[in-house]
Amino acid sequence: MGVDAYSTPAPDPAHAPARDERPDLRALPLELLAGLVKSLGERPFRARQLYRWLQRKGAASLDEMTDLPRPLLHELARRSRLTTLERAGEQRSLDGTIKWAWRTGDGKLIESVYLPEPDRKTLCVSTQVGCAVGCTFCLTATMGLARNLTAGEIVDQVQRANRRLVELGEGAGPRPLTNLVFMGMGEPLANYRNLKLALDLLLSGEGPNFSHRHVTVSTSGLVPLMGRLGAETPVKLAVSLNATTDAQRDALMPINRRYPIAQLLEACRAFPSRTGRRITFEYVLLGGVNDTLEDARRLASLVTGIPAKLNLIPYNENPGLGFAAPAPEAVQAFLDALVARNLTAVVRKSRGRDISAACGQLAREGGPGDPRRKGATALTGPAEPR
Ligand code: SAH
Ligand code: SF4
């Protein structure tokens, strides 16, 4: 089983609608947009103008671009398409977290989560509809994988969120978001090509201009692509370790059978650190499963020697999956044991739990595999068409 097993869903027996093969303006780097604009006989500065509308101002449609010549807009509408996600739901948590459901052009629902803090405004971004990795504790896993998100759909989560935050009066300026974490639905590295293109667009100076220091991609451990991410992008890496023995990790994260802990840590040691990037290890604390002092001791010895930060995530319970949150004393003892061994460790505080927006609680709401189905809070938007 290779990387493809995590990015290619089982064939859909239903008849697929004809695909629109025209280029997606939302996913075109400035150079390609310049080529398109030139081929339409327009002057080069129009490409930059168009790019800023698409990537900096987050225009939802060509109609907004009032300072571009009408014939150009007309031709663009004919020869290209523009991905703009439709807001299908919005839920606000008491702690300020906002979870959005977005509807894609083919009627799939995906989610992004806004996490405001005094010093940063973070968006947690999805990269796939569902996920094929199948971690036993994760709600997204229960959906299986429907498909990869396109680069336009990845980027547009950020564009729609920024626009909406401005409308809601959150943050200052046209880009309230300061940080991005690719920790929503899906395994980002299983959708590497689209992820890479989306990162290039999001970090581009003429676009939203996110700093690479403020962008983190989280992986369950797709070893062959970790080095590639490090070589081809300047963003930070987070690795979901979650267990300290292969037997335990095999049981929690089936990807470990393909890429066991030793290989994963080898890839972490080799991860390019030219920008002084420290890897973040995420460790979900599952009550009575991987939260003992023995686990903490093993965790410490595994990561010793890797420039790393440890993020402990007390499990957010999902009914029906059979795992429990750890006892608060166990969390504290685990943290103390790591700190005593001179490791940098923090307990990630849970956000948006009241709206099922916390880590590992993202799934198509009310879908067949969603254990929250009974009694789940409805999205504010209309239901997904069936
Ligand atoms: N697929 C990627 C990124 C999305 S998951 C990955 O697995 O790294 C983001 C993080 O949430 C992962 O570290 C995962 O282990 C964690 N997680 C999943 N379900 C969780 C839950 N119910 N409670 C707490 N953390 C969870
Ligand atoms: Fe996929 Fe990450 Fe959930 Fe595992 S934890 S099933 S890799 S989204």
Short mmCIF file of C-alpha atoms and ligand atoms in Angstrom, two decimals:
data_model
loop_
_atom_site.label_atom_id
_atom_site.label_comp_id
_atom_site.label_asym_id
_atom_site.label_seq_id
_atom_site.Cartn_x
_atom_site.Cartn_y
_atom_site.Cartn_z
CA MET A 1 0.00 0.00 0.00
CA GLY A 2 1.52 3.32 -1.01
CA VAL A 3 0.67 6.97 -0.60
CA ASP A 4 -2.09 6.66 -3.20
CA ALA A 5 -4.14 4.47 -0.92
CA TYR A 6 -4.73 7.55 1.23
CA SER A 7 -5.67 9.89 -1.59
CA THR A 8 -7.70 7.78 -4.00
CA PRO A 9 -11.18 6.89 -2.80
CA ALA A 10 -12.98 3.72 -3.83
CA PRO A 11 -14.73 4.24 -7.20
CA ASP A 12 -18.13 5.84 -6.91
CA PRO A 13 -20.66 3.64 -8.68
CA ALA A 14 -23.03 6.59 -9.14
CA HIS A 15 -22.78 8.30 -12.50
CA ALA A 16 -20.35 11.19 -12.15
CA PRO A 17 -21.38 14.54 -13.67
CA ALA A 18 -19.27 15.89 -16.53
CA ARG A 19 -16.21 17.69 -15.16
CA ASP A 20 -15.54 21.30 -16.00
CA GLU A 21 -12.02 21.14 -17.42
CA ARG A 22 -11.57 24.90 -17.71
CA PRO A 23 -8.79 26.32 -15.49
CA ASP A 24 -9.84 27.47 -12.03
CA LEU A 25 -8.88 31.12 -11.62
CA ARG A 26 -8.72 30.59 -7.82
CA ALA A 27 -5.86 28.14 -8.25
CA LEU A 28 -3.70 29.91 -10.82
CA PRO A 29 -0.34 31.29 -9.71
CA LEU A 30 0.43 34.80 -10.91
CA GLU A 31 2.69 33.55 -13.76
CA LEU A 32 -0.07 31.35 -15.23
CA LEU A 33 -2.64 34.08 -14.82
CA ALA A 34 -0.25 36.41 -16.67
CA GLY A 35 -0.09 33.89 -19.54
CA LEU A 36 -3.85 33.68 -19.72
CA VAL A 37 -4.30 37.45 -19.65
CA LYS A 38 -1.62 37.86 -22.32
CA SER A 39 -3.28 35.27 -24.54
CA LEU A 40 -6.40 37.41 -24.38
CA GLY A 41 -4.44 40.39 -25.70
CA GLU A 42 -4.45 42.35 -22.44
CA ARG A 43 -1.57 44.26 -20.92
CA PRO A 44 0.50 42.52 -18.18
CA PHE A 45 -0.59 44.77 -15.30
CA ARG A 46 -4.12 43.39 -15.68
CA ALA A 47 -2.87 39.98 -14.48
CA ARG A 48 -1.60 41.47 -11.23
CA GLN A 49 -4.85 43.36 -10.79
CA LEU A 50 -6.85 40.18 -11.33
CA TYR A 51 -4.61 38.19 -8.99
CA ARG A 52 -5.12 40.70 -6.21
CA TRP A 53 -8.88 40.47 -6.61
CA LEU A 54 -8.71 36.68 -6.43
CA GLN A 55 -6.10 36.09 -3.75
CA ARG A 56 -5.88 39.26 -1.71
CA LYS A 57 -9.41 40.67 -1.74
CA GLY A 58 -11.01 37.23 -2.02
CA ALA A 59 -13.52 38.30 -4.68
CA ALA A 60 -16.43 35.85 -4.80
CA SER A 61 -17.12 36.45 -8.48
CA LEU A 62 -15.85 38.29 -11.55
CA ASP A 63 -18.71 40.78 -11.14
CA GLU A 64 -16.90 42.39 -8.21
CA MET A 65 -13.89 43.31 -10.34
CA THR A 66 -15.26 46.63 -11.45
CA ASP A 67 -11.91 48.13 -12.43
CA LEU A 68 -11.18 45.45 -15.05
CA PRO A 69 -12.30 45.92 -18.68
CA ARG A 70 -15.63 44.26 -19.46
CA PRO A 71 -14.37 42.38 -22.53
CA LEU A 72 -11.62 40.78 -20.41
CA LEU A 73 -14.10 39.70 -17.75
CA HIS A 74 -16.37 38.35 -20.45
CA GLU A 75 -13.57 36.25 -21.98
CA LEU A 76 -12.44 35.02 -18.56
CA ALA A 77 -15.97 33.89 -17.78
CA ARG A 78 -16.02 31.95 -21.03
CA ARG A 79 -12.62 30.30 -20.78
CA SER A 80 -12.19 29.69 -17.06
CA ARG A 81 -14.12 28.93 -13.89
CA LEU A 82 -13.82 30.37 -10.40
CA THR A 83 -14.12 28.27 -7.25
CA THR A 84 -16.07 30.06 -4.55
CA LEU A 85 -17.36 27.99 -1.65
CA GLU A 86 -20.90 28.58 -0.51
CA ARG A 87 -21.41 29.13 3.20
CA ALA A 88 -23.74 26.33 4.26
CA GLY A 89 -23.53 26.76 8.01
CA GLU A 90 -21.97 28.84 10.76
CA GLN A 91 -21.82 27.97 14.43
CA ARG A 92 -20.27 30.18 17.11
CA SER A 93 -18.90 28.77 20.32
CA LEU A 94 -19.09 30.52 23.66
CA ASP A 95 -15.29 30.80 23.55
CA GLY A 96 -15.32 32.76 20.25
CA THR A 97 -14.51 29.78 18.02
CA ILE A 98 -16.50 29.73 14.78
CA LYS A 99 -17.09 26.61 12.71
CA TRP A 100 -18.15 26.98 9.13
CA ALA A 101 -19.54 24.38 6.80
CA TRP A 102 -18.85 25.15 3.17
CA ARG A 103 -20.60 23.59 0.20
CA THR A 104 -18.43 22.70 -2.79
CA GLY A 105 -19.52 22.96 -6.43
CA ASP A 106 -20.46 19.26 -6.42
CA GLY A 107 -22.50 19.51 -3.23
CA LYS A 108 -19.99 18.16 -0.68
CA LEU A 109 -19.78 19.71 2.76
CA ILE A 110 -16.41 20.58 4.31
CA GLU A 111 -15.51 22.46 7.48
CA SER A 112 -13.07 25.12 8.65
CA VAL A 113 -12.67 26.38 12.20
CA TYR A 114 -11.70 29.89 13.34
CA LEU A 115 -9.75 30.07 16.59
CA PRO A 116 -9.33 33.63 17.90
CA GLU A 117 -6.73 34.41 20.54
CA PRO A 118 -5.50 37.79 21.74
CA ASP A 119 -2.23 37.55 19.80
CA ARG A 120 -3.31 35.50 16.77
CA LYS A 121 -6.33 34.58 14.69
CA THR A 122 -5.99 31.06 13.33
CA LEU A 123 -7.96 29.19 10.70
CA CYS A 124 -7.97 25.39 10.79
CA VAL A 125 -8.25 24.32 7.15
CA SER A 126 -9.51 21.06 5.56
CA THR A 127 -7.69 19.34 2.70
CA GLN A 128 -9.94 16.39 1.86
CA VAL A 129 -13.62 15.48 2.01
CA GLY A 130 -13.27 12.86 4.75
CA CYS A 131 -10.05 10.92 5.28
CA ALA A 132 -8.74 7.49 4.29
CA VAL A 133 -6.21 7.08 7.09
CA GLY A 134 -8.75 5.58 9.46
CA CYS A 135 -7.47 6.54 12.92
CA THR A 136 -9.77 4.75 15.33
CA PHE A 137 -10.35 7.75 17.64
CA CYS A 138 -11.10 10.36 14.94
CA LEU A 139 -14.55 11.35 13.77
CA THR A 140 -13.43 12.39 10.29
CA ALA A 141 -12.22 8.82 9.77
CA THR A 142 -15.79 7.52 10.07
CA MET A 143 -16.64 9.28 6.80
CA GLY A 144 -14.02 7.48 4.77
CA LEU A 145 -12.55 9.47 1.89
CA ALA A 146 -14.91 11.01 -0.68
CA ARG A 147 -12.26 12.97 -2.57
CA ASN A 148 -9.33 15.34 -2.36
CA LEU A 149 -10.09 19.04 -2.23
CA THR A 150 -8.84 21.05 -5.18
CA ALA A 151 -6.26 23.77 -4.59
CA GLY A 152 -9.01 26.32 -5.26
CA GLU A 153 -11.18 24.78 -2.54
CA ILE A 154 -8.32 24.76 -0.04
CA VAL A 155 -7.42 28.40 -0.75
CA ASP A 156 -11.02 29.57 -0.83
CA GLN A 157 -11.68 28.40 2.75
CA VAL A 158 -9.22 31.10 3.74
CA GLN A 159 -10.74 33.67 1.38
CA ARG A 160 -14.33 33.02 2.54
CA ALA A 161 -13.31 33.00 6.21
CA ASN A 162 -11.43 36.31 5.88
CA ARG A 163 -14.37 37.93 4.13
CA ARG A 164 -16.82 36.67 6.71
CA LEU A 165 -14.63 37.80 9.61
CA VAL A 166 -14.49 41.31 8.16
CA GLU A 167 -18.30 41.27 7.94
CA LEU A 168 -18.49 40.12 11.56
CA GLY A 169 -16.13 42.90 12.65
CA GLU A 170 -13.42 40.44 13.79
CA GLY A 171 -9.80 41.58 13.61
CA ALA A 172 -8.38 44.52 11.73
CA GLY A 173 -7.92 45.15 8.01
CA PRO A 174 -8.95 43.03 5.04
CA ARG A 175 -7.12 39.94 6.31
CA PRO A 176 -8.11 39.27 9.92
CA LEU A 177 -6.49 35.81 9.87
CA THR A 178 -2.85 35.69 10.93
CA ASN A 179 -2.18 31.93 11.16
CA LEU A 180 -3.17 28.80 9.25
CA VAL A 181 -3.11 25.23 10.48
CA PHE A 182 -3.83 22.37 8.09
CA MET A 183 -5.48 20.27 10.76
CA GLY A 184 -9.08 20.13 9.56
CA MET A 185 -10.66 17.24 7.72
CA GLY A 186 -8.26 15.01 5.83
CA GLU A 187 -4.60 14.05 5.63
CA PRO A 188 -2.89 17.03 3.95
CA LEU A 189 0.07 15.07 2.58
CA ALA A 190 -2.24 12.56 0.89
CA ASN A 191 -3.31 15.51 -1.27
CA TYR A 192 0.21 16.81 -1.75
CA ARG A 193 -0.05 18.44 -5.17
CA ASN A 194 -3.08 20.53 -4.32
CA LEU A 195 -1.73 21.33 -0.86
CA LYS A 196 1.55 22.57 -2.33
CA LEU A 197 -0.19 24.77 -4.88
CA ALA A 198 -2.50 26.16 -2.19
CA LEU A 199 0.47 26.94 0.08
CA ASP A 200 2.25 28.77 -2.75
CA LEU A 201 -0.83 30.91 -3.31
CA LEU A 202 -1.43 31.60 0.39
CA LEU A 203 2.20 32.59 1.00
CA SER A 204 2.50 34.74 -2.12
CA GLY A 205 3.35 38.38 -1.55
CA GLU A 206 0.74 39.63 -4.00
CA GLY A 207 -1.82 37.32 -2.41
CA PRO A 208 -2.70 36.89 1.26
CA ASN A 209 1.01 36.94 2.12
CA PHE A 210 0.94 34.60 5.12
CA SER A 211 4.30 34.22 6.83
CA HIS A 212 5.74 30.71 6.62
CA ARG A 213 6.30 30.93 10.35
CA HIS A 214 2.54 31.14 10.81
CA VAL A 215 1.55 28.20 8.63
CA THR A 216 1.60 24.60 9.94
CA VAL A 217 0.80 21.39 8.10
CA SER A 218 -0.12 18.41 10.27
CA THR A 219 0.42 14.83 9.12
CA SER A 220 -0.45 11.45 10.54
CA GLY A 221 2.94 10.32 9.22
CA LEU A 222 2.97 9.95 5.44
CA VAL A 223 6.72 9.49 5.55
CA PRO A 224 7.60 9.69 1.81
CA LEU A 225 6.02 13.13 1.51
CA MET A 226 7.39 14.71 4.67
CA GLY A 227 10.81 15.31 3.15
CA ARG A 228 9.22 16.70 0.02
CA LEU A 229 7.16 19.19 2.00
CA GLY A 230 10.30 20.26 3.82
CA ALA A 231 12.27 20.67 0.60
CA GLU A 232 9.59 22.39 -1.46
CA THR A 233 7.91 24.69 1.06
CA PRO A 234 9.06 26.76 4.03
CA VAL A 235 6.06 25.94 6.27
CA LYS A 236 6.15 24.24 9.64
CA LEU A 237 5.42 20.57 10.21
CA ALA A 238 3.33 18.94 12.91
CA VAL A 239 3.33 15.17 13.30
CA SER A 240 0.52 13.29 15.03
CA LEU A 241 2.47 10.75 17.04
CA ASN A 242 -0.21 9.73 19.53
CA ALA A 243 1.49 6.53 20.72
CA THR A 244 4.90 5.35 21.89
CA THR A 245 5.04 1.70 20.82
CA ASP A 246 4.34 0.26 17.38
CA ALA A 247 1.74 -2.12 18.80
CA GLN A 248 -0.17 0.79 20.33
CA ARG A 249 0.22 3.03 17.29
CA ASP A 250 -0.81 0.23 14.90
CA ALA A 251 -4.04 -0.08 16.85
CA LEU A 252 -4.78 3.66 16.91
CA MET A 253 -3.39 4.75 13.55
CA PRO A 254 -3.35 2.07 10.85
CA ILE A 255 -0.85 4.17 8.85
CA ASN A 256 1.74 2.99 11.38
CA ARG A 257 1.69 -0.48 9.84
CA ARG A 258 3.00 1.10 6.65
CA TYR A 259 5.33 3.65 8.23
CA PRO A 260 6.24 2.55 11.76
CA ILE A 261 7.53 4.83 14.51
CA ALA A 262 11.25 4.36 13.75
CA GLN A 263 10.76 5.41 10.09
CA LEU A 264 8.54 8.30 11.10
CA LEU A 265 11.09 9.65 13.56
CA GLU A 266 13.86 9.19 11.00
CA ALA A 267 11.88 11.41 8.61
CA CYS A 268 11.47 13.94 11.41
CA ARG A 269 15.21 13.98 12.09
CA ALA A 270 15.83 14.52 8.38
CA PHE A 271 13.19 17.25 8.07
CA PRO A 272 14.95 20.29 6.67
CA SER A 273 15.59 22.82 9.31
CA ARG A 274 17.18 25.54 7.20
CA THR A 275 14.66 28.01 8.57
CA GLY A 276 15.22 26.72 12.08
CA ARG A 277 11.93 24.90 12.00
CA ARG A 278 11.09 22.89 15.04
CA ILE A 279 8.69 20.02 14.54
CA THR A 280 5.57 19.91 16.65
CA PHE A 281 4.61 16.46 17.88
CA GLU A 282 0.93 16.13 18.59
CA TYR A 283 -0.06 13.57 21.16
CA VAL A 284 -3.74 12.92 21.77
CA LEU A 285 -4.21 11.77 25.36
CA LEU A 286 -6.75 8.96 25.42
CA GLY A 287 -7.98 8.17 28.92
CA GLY A 288 -6.55 4.86 30.16
CA VAL A 289 -4.98 4.09 26.76
CA ASN A 290 -1.82 6.14 26.22
CA ASP A 291 -1.79 8.54 29.17
CA THR A 292 0.35 6.75 31.76
CA LEU A 293 3.69 7.89 33.14
CA GLU A 294 5.25 4.96 31.34
CA ASP A 295 3.93 6.42 28.05
CA ALA A 296 5.33 9.84 28.97
CA ARG A 297 8.74 8.33 29.70
CA ARG A 298 8.78 6.45 26.37
CA LEU A 299 7.59 9.57 24.52
CA ALA A 300 10.42 11.59 26.02
CA SER A 301 13.05 9.10 24.96
CA LEU A 302 11.59 8.82 21.43
CA VAL A 303 11.81 12.54 20.69
CA THR A 304 15.02 13.32 22.52
CA GLY A 305 17.51 14.77 20.06
CA ILE A 306 14.88 16.08 17.63
CA PRO A 307 14.34 19.85 17.81
CA ALA A 308 10.72 19.57 18.79
CA LYS A 309 7.80 20.90 20.72
CA LEU A 310 5.17 18.59 22.21
CA ASN A 311 1.51 19.42 21.98
CA LEU A 312 -0.64 17.35 24.30
CA ILE A 313 -4.27 17.21 23.21
CA PRO A 314 -6.69 15.80 25.79
CA TYR A 315 -9.09 13.67 23.78
CA ASN A 316 -12.31 15.35 22.71
CA GLU A 317 -14.89 12.65 23.11
CA ASN A 318 -16.88 11.48 20.14
CA PRO A 319 -19.84 9.33 21.09
CA GLY A 320 -19.68 5.87 19.63
CA LEU A 321 -15.93 5.63 19.07
CA GLY A 322 -15.19 4.02 22.43
CA PHE A 323 -12.51 6.39 23.73
CA ALA A 324 -12.62 8.63 26.78
CA ALA A 325 -11.01 11.92 27.76
CA PRO A 326 -8.05 11.57 30.14
CA ALA A 327 -8.41 12.50 33.82
CA PRO A 328 -7.13 16.04 34.47
CA GLU A 329 -4.59 14.66 36.98
CA ALA A 330 -3.25 12.26 34.34
CA VAL A 331 -2.81 15.17 31.90
CA GLN A 332 -0.91 17.19 34.50
CA ALA A 333 1.29 14.27 35.51
CA PHE A 334 2.05 13.50 31.84
CA LEU A 335 3.02 17.12 31.21
CA ASP A 336 5.17 17.29 34.35
CA ALA A 337 7.00 14.12 33.35
CA LEU A 338 7.93 15.64 29.97
CA VAL A 339 8.95 18.98 31.41
CA ALA A 340 11.07 17.19 34.03
CA ARG A 341 12.97 15.66 31.10
CA ASN A 342 13.67 19.13 29.69
CA LEU A 343 11.19 18.90 26.83
CA THR A 344 9.08 21.79 25.62
CA ALA A 345 5.52 20.64 26.10
CA VAL A 346 2.14 22.32 26.32
CA VAL A 347 -1.40 21.12 26.80
CA ARG A 348 -3.51 22.38 23.95
CA LYS A 349 -6.65 23.86 25.35
CA SER A 350 -9.79 22.57 23.79
CA ARG A 351 -11.73 25.07 21.72
CA GLY A 352 -15.23 25.01 20.33
CA ARG A 353 -16.19 21.73 21.94
CA ASP A 354 -19.78 22.90 22.43
CA ILE A 355 -20.16 23.14 18.64
CA SER A 356 -18.14 19.98 17.79
CA ALA A 357 -15.38 22.12 16.30
CA ALA A 358 -12.54 20.77 18.43
CA CYS A 359 -9.72 18.55 17.14
CA GLY A 360 -11.00 15.32 15.68
CA GLN A 361 -14.64 16.35 15.80
CA LEU A 362 -15.00 17.41 12.19
CA ALA A 363 -17.23 15.36 9.93
CA ARG A 364 -20.08 15.96 7.61
CA GLU A 365 -22.76 16.71 10.14
CA GLY A 366 -25.55 14.16 10.25
CA GLY A 367 -23.90 12.03 7.56
CA PRO A 368 -24.27 8.27 7.65
CA GLY A 369 -21.08 7.73 9.60
CA ASP A 370 -21.62 10.56 12.05
CA PRO A 371 -22.22 9.28 15.59
CA ARG A 372 -23.54 12.76 16.46
CA ARG A 373 -26.43 12.23 14.10
CA LYS A 374 -29.06 11.79 16.79
CA GLY A 375 -29.55 15.03 18.66
CA ALA A 376 -26.76 16.83 16.82
CA THR A 377 -26.99 20.61 16.60
CA ALA A 378 -28.22 21.48 13.15
CA LEU A 379 -26.14 23.68 10.91
CA THR A 380 -27.67 27.06 10.40
CA GLY A 381 -27.84 26.65 6.64
CA PRO A 382 -30.10 24.47 4.54
CA ALA A 383 -29.45 20.73 4.49
CA GLU A 384 -27.15 19.15 1.95
CA PRO A 385 -29.05 18.10 -1.15
CA ARG A 386 -29.33 14.32 -1.41
N1 SAH B 1 -4.85 14.34 9.36
C1 SAH B 1 -3.91 15.17 9.99
C2 SAH B 1 -4.45 16.51 10.36
C3 SAH B 1 -5.85 16.58 10.94
S1 SAH B 1 -6.15 15.85 12.52
C4 SAH B 1 -3.33 14.50 11.21
O1 SAH B 1 -3.87 13.49 11.64
O2 SAH B 1 -2.31 14.97 11.68
C5 SAH B 1 -5.48 17.05 13.64
C6 SAH B 1 -5.09 16.47 15.02
O3 SAH B 1 -6.25 16.12 15.79
C7 SAH B 1 -4.25 15.19 14.93
O4 SAH B 1 -3.12 15.34 15.76
C8 SAH B 1 -5.16 14.12 15.52
O5 SAH B 1 -4.39 13.13 16.14
C9 SAH B 1 -5.99 14.92 16.48
N2 SAH B 1 -7.28 14.34 16.83
C10 SAH B 1 -8.08 13.56 16.06
N3 SAH B 1 -9.21 13.24 16.74
C11 SAH B 1 -9.12 13.84 17.96
C12 SAH B 1 -10.00 13.95 19.08
N4 SAH B 1 -11.18 13.36 19.08
N5 SAH B 1 -9.59 14.65 20.16
C13 SAH B 1 -8.40 15.28 20.14
N6 SAH B 1 -7.55 15.27 19.10
C14 SAH B 1 -7.90 14.55 18.02
FE1 SF4 B 2 -7.33 11.38 9.10
FE2 SF4 B 2 -5.95 12.91 10.85
FE3 SF4 B 2 -8.36 11.89 11.51
FE4 SF4 B 2 -6.26 10.27 11.30
S1 SF4 B 2 -6.51 11.95 12.79
S2 SF4 B 2 -8.31 9.90 10.45
S3 SF4 B 2 -5.16 11.21 9.60
S4 SF4 B 2 -7.94 13.40 9.92
#
